CSV table of C-alpha atoms in Angstrom, one decimal:
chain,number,residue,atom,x,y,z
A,1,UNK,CA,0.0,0.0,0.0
A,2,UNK,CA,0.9,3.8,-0.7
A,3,UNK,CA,-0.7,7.3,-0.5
A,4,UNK,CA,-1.2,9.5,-3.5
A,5,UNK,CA,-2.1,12.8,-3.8
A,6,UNK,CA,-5.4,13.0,-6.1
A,7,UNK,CA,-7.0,16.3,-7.1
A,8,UNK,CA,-10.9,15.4,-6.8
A,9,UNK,CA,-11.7,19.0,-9.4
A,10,UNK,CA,-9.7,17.0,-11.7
A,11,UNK,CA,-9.7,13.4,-11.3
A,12,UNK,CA,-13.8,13.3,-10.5
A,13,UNK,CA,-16.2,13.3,-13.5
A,14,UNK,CA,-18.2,16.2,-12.2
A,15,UNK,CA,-14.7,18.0,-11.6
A,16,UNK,CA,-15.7,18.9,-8.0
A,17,UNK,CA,-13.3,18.2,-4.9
A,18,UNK,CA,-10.0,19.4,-3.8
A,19,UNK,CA,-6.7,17.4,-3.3
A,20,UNK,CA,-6.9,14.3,-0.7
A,21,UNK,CA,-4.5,12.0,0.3
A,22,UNK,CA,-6.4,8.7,-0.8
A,23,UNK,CA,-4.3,5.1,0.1
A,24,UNK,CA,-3.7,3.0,-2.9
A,25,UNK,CA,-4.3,-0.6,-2.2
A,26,UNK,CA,-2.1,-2.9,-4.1
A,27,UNK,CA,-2.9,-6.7,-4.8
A,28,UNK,CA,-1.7,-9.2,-2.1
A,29,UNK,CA,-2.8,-6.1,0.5
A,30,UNK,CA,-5.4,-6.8,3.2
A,31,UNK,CA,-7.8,-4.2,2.3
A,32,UNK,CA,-9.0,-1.7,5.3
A,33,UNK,CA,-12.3,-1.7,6.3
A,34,UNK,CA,-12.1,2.1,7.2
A,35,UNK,CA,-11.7,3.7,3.9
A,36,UNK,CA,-14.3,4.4,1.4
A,37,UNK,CA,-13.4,3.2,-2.2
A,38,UNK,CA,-13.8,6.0,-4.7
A,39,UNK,CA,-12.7,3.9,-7.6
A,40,UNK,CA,-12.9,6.1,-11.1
A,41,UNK,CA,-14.5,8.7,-9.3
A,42,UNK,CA,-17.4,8.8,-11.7
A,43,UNK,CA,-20.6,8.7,-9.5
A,44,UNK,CA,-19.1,10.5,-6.2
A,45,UNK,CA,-19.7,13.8,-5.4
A,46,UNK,CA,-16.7,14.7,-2.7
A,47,UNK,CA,-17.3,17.0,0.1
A,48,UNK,CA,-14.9,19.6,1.7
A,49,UNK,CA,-14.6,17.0,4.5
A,50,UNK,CA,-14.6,13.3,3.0
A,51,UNK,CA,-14.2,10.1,5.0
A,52,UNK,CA,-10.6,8.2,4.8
A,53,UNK,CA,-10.6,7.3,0.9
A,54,UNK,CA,-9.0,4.5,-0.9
A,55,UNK,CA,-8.5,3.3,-4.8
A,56,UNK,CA,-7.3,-0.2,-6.0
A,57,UNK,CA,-3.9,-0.3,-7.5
A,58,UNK,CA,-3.4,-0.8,-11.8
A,59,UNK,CA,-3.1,-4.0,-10.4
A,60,UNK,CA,-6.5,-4.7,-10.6
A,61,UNK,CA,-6.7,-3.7,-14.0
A,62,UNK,CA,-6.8,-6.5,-16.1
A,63,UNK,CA,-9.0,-9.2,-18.5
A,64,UNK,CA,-8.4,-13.0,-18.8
A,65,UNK,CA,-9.6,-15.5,-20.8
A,66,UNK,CA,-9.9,-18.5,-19.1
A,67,UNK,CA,-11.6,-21.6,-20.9
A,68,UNK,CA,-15.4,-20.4,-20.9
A,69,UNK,CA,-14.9,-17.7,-18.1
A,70,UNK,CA,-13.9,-14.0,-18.3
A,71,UNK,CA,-11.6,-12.5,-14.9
A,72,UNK,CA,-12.0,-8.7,-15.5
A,73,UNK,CA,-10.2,-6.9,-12.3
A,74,UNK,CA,-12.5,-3.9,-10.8
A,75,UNK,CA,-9.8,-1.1,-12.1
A,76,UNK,CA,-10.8,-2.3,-15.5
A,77,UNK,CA,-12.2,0.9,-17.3
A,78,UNK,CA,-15.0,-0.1,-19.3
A,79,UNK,CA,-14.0,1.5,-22.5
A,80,UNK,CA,-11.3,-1.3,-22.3
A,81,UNK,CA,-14.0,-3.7,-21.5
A,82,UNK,CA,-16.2,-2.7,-24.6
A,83,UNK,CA,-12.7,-2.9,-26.6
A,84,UNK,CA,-11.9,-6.5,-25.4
A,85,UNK,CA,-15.2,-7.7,-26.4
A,86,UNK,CA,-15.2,-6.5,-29.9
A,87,UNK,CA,-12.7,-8.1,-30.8
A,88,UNK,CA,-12.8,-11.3,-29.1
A,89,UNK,CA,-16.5,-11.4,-30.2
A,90,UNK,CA,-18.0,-11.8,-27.0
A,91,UNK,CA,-21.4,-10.3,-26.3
A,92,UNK,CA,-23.1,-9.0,-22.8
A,93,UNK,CA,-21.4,-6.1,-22.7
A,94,UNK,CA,-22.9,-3.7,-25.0
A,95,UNK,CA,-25.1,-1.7,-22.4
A,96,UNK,CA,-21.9,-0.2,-21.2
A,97,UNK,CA,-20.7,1.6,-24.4
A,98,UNK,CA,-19.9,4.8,-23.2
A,99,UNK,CA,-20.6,4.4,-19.7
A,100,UNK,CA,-17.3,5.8,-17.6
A,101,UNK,CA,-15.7,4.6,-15.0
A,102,UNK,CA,-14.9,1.3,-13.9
A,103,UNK,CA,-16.3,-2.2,-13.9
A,104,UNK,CA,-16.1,-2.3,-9.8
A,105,UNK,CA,-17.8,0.9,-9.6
A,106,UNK,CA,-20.4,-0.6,-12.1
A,107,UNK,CA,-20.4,-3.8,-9.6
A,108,UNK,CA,-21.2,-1.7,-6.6
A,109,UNK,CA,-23.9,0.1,-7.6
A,110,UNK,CA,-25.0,-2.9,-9.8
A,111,UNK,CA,-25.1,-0.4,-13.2
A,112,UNK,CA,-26.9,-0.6,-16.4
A,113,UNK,CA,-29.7,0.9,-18.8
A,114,UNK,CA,-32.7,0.5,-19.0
A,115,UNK,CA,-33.1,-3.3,-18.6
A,116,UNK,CA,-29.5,-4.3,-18.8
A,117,UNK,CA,-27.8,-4.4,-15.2
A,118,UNK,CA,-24.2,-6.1,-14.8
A,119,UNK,CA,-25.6,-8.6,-12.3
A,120,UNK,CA,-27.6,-9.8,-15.2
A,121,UNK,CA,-24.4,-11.4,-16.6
A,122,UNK,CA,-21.9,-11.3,-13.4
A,123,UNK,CA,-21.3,-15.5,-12.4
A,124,UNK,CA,-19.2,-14.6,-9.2
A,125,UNK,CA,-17.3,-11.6,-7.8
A,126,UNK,CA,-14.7,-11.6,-5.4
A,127,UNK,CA,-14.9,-9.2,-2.2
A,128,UNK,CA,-11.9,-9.1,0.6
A,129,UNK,CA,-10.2,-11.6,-1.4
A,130,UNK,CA,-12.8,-14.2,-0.7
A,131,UNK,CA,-15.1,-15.8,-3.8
A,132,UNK,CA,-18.9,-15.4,-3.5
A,133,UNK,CA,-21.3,-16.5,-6.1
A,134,UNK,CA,-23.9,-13.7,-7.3
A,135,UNK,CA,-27.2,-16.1,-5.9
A,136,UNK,CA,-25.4,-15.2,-2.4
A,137,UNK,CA,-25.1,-11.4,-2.9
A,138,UNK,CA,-28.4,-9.1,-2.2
A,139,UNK,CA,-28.9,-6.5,-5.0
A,140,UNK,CA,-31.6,-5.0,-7.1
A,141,UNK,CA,-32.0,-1.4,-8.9
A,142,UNK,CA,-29.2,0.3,-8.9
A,143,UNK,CA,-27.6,-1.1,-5.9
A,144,UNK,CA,-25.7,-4.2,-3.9
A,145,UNK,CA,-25.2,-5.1,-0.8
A,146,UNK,CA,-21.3,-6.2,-1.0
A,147,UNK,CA,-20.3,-6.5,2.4
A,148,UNK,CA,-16.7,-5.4,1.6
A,149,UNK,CA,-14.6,-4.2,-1.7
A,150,UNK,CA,-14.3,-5.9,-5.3
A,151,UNK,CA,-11.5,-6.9,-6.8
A,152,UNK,CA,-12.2,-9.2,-9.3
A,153,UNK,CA,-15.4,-10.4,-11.2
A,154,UNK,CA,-16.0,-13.7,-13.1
A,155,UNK,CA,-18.4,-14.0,-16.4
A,156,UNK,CA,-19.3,-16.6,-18.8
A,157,UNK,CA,-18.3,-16.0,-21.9
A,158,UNK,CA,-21.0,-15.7,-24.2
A,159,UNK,CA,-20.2,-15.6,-27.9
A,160,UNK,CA,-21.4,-12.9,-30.3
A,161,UNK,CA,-20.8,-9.1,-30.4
A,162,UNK,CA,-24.1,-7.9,-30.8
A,163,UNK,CA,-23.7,-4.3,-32.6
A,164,UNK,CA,-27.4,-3.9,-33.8
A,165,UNK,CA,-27.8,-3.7,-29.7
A,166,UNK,CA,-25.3,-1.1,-29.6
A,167,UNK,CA,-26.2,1.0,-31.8
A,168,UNK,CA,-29.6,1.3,-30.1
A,169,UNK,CA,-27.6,1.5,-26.9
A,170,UNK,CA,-25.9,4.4,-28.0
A,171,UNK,CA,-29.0,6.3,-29.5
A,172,UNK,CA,-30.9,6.0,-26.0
A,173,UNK,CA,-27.4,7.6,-24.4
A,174,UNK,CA,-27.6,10.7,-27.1
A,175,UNK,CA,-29.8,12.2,-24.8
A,176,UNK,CA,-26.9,12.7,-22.4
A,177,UNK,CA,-25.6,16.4,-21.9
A,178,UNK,CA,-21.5,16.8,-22.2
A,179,UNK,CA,-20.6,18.7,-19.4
A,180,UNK,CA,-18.8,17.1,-16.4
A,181,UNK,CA,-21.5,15.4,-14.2
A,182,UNK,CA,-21.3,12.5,-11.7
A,183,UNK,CA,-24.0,10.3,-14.1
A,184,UNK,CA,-28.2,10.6,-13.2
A,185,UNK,CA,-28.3,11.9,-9.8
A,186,UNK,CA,-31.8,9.9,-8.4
A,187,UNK,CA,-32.8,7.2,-9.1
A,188,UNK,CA,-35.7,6.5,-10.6
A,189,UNK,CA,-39.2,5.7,-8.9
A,190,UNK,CA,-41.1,2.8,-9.3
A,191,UNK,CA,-43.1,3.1,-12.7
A,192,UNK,CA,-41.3,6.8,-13.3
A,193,UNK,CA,-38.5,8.7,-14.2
A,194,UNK,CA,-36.7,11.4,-12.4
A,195,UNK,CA,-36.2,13.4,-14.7
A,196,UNK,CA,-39.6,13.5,-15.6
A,197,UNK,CA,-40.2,14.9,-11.8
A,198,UNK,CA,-37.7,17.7,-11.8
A,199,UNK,CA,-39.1,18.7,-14.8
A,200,UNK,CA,-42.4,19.1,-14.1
A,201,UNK,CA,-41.2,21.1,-10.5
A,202,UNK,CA,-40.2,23.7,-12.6
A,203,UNK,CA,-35.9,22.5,-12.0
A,204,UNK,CA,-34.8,21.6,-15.4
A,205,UNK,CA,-32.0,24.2,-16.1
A,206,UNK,CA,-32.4,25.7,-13.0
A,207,UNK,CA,-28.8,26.6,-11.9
A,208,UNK,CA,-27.1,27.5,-8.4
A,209,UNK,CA,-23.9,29.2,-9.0
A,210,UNK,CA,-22.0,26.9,-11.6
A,211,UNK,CA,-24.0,23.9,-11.2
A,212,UNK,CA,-27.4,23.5,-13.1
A,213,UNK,CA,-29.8,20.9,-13.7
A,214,UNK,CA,-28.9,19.9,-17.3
A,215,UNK,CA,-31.2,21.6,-20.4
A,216,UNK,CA,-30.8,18.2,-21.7
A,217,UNK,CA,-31.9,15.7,-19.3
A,218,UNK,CA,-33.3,17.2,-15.8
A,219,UNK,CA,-31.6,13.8,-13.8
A,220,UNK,CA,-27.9,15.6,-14.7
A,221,UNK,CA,-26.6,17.6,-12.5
A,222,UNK,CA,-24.0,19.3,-14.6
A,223,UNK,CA,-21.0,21.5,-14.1
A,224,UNK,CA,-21.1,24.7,-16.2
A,225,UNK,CA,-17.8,25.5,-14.7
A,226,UNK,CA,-16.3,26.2,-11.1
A,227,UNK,CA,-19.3,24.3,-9.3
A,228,UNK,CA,-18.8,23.7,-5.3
A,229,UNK,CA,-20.2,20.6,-3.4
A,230,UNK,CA,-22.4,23.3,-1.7
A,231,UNK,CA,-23.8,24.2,-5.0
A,232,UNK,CA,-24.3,20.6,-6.2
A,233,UNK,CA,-25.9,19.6,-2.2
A,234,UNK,CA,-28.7,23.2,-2.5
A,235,UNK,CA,-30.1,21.8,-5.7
A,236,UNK,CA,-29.8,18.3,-4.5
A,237,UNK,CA,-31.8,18.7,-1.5
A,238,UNK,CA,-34.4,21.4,-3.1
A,239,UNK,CA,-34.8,19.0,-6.1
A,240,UNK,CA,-36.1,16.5,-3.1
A,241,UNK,CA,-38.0,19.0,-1.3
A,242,UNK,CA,-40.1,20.3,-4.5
A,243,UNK,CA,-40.4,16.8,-5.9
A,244,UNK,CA,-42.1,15.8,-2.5
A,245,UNK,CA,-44.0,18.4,-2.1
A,246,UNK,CA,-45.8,18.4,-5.8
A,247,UNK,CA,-45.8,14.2,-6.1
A,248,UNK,CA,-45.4,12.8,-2.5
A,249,UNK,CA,-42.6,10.7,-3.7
A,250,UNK,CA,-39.0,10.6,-2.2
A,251,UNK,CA,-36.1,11.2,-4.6
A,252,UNK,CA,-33.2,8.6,-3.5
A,253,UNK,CA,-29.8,9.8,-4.9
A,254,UNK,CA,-27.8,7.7,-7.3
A,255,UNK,CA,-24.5,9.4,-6.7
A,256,UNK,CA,-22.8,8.7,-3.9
A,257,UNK,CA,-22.0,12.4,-1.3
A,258,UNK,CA,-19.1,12.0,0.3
């Protein structure tokens, strides 16, 4: 294990944060259990005052072919995924074409669109360096109950690259705006869509200093340039309030606030 300096306005996809001294867990390490895991940084939204924070090593950044299993380590970025699986001509991965990050943080928060998830395809994943099949782990939309960190996820290979899928894939994601965001910021309520909500409560390109909720889709919370994590938590918390008030129904943040 070692520390590095990482500069969260940087490094995060919403570009908000300052520089933290985050421990770097290397394979072979016992991982702590008193550090959050901010892996590619791509749903977090950091505070002034974050808990201990850690990040796997480029260790963990790998894929192997093994007979009719896939080993992809949880530093894998997905673009390399999506790559990988083009050209071995493996399908399952399509849904995340242009999804950033990292196939742990997919794991954690069990990500997808629309009806594909990744515990649709996951076969087991390894957490504190222990196997556990996917029957034995509790998730559902948008989340998972891991009980500890990933490192290491098992698939079966299933043959065929399926593009007509991706292009539909990437039409339904041409409806995402370009500036730096931490991903859809609720989730989405039974039999609705968030966006939807803060629309219709009057929120969709409201803005609050430089952040704004997107012109594009209302469930981005984008960064139109030198947004604060005060900014981001205002129209976090009013979107909840308004959306409550008008509907009755609880908005449940995607992101993660540290």
């Amino acid at each position: 294990m070692f520390y590095k300096d990482i500069d969260f306005s940087k490094f995060s996809s919403i570009k908000i944060g300052q520089v933290e001294r985050v421990l770097i867990v290397e394979r072979g390490d016992t991982i702590p259990t008193d550090r959050f895991i901010v892996g590619g940084a791509n749903n977090l939204l950091i505070s002034p005052n974050p808990p201990p924070l850690m990040k796997l090593s480029k260790d963990f950044s790998y894929i192997e072919k093994d007979g009719d299993s896939l080993f992809i380590g949880a530093s894998t970025l997905n673009g390399k995924l999506i790559s990988f699986a083009k050209r071995y001509n493996i399908g399952g991965f399509e849904f995340m074409a242009k999804l950033p990050g990292t196939i742990g943080g997919m794991v954690a928060m069990n990500a997808g669109l629309k009806n594909y998830e990744i515990f649709n395809i996951i076969k087991r994943v390894k957490i504190n360096n222990s196997w556990i099949e996917k029957e034995d782990i509790e998730y559902g939309y948008r989340f998972a109950k891991l009980r500890g960190v990933v490192t290491d996820i098992e698939f079966t290979i299933k043959r065929g690259f399926n593009y007509t899928l991706l292009d539909t894939l990437y039409a339904l994601r041409n409806n995402q705006p370009k500036e730096p965001s931490a991903g859809s910021i609720f989730k989405n309520p039974k039999g609705d869509f968030a966006g939807r909500l803060i629309d219709e409560v009057g929120l969709k390109g409201y803005r609050k200093g430089g952040m704004e909720f997107s012109r594009v889709h209302a469930n981005f919370l984008v960064n139109m340039g030198g947004g604060t994590f005060k900014d981001a938590k205002y129209l976090i918390e009013l979107a909840k309030k308004r959306v409550y008030e008008r509907f009755c129904i609880n908005l449940v943040e995607e992101i993660k606030l540290l």
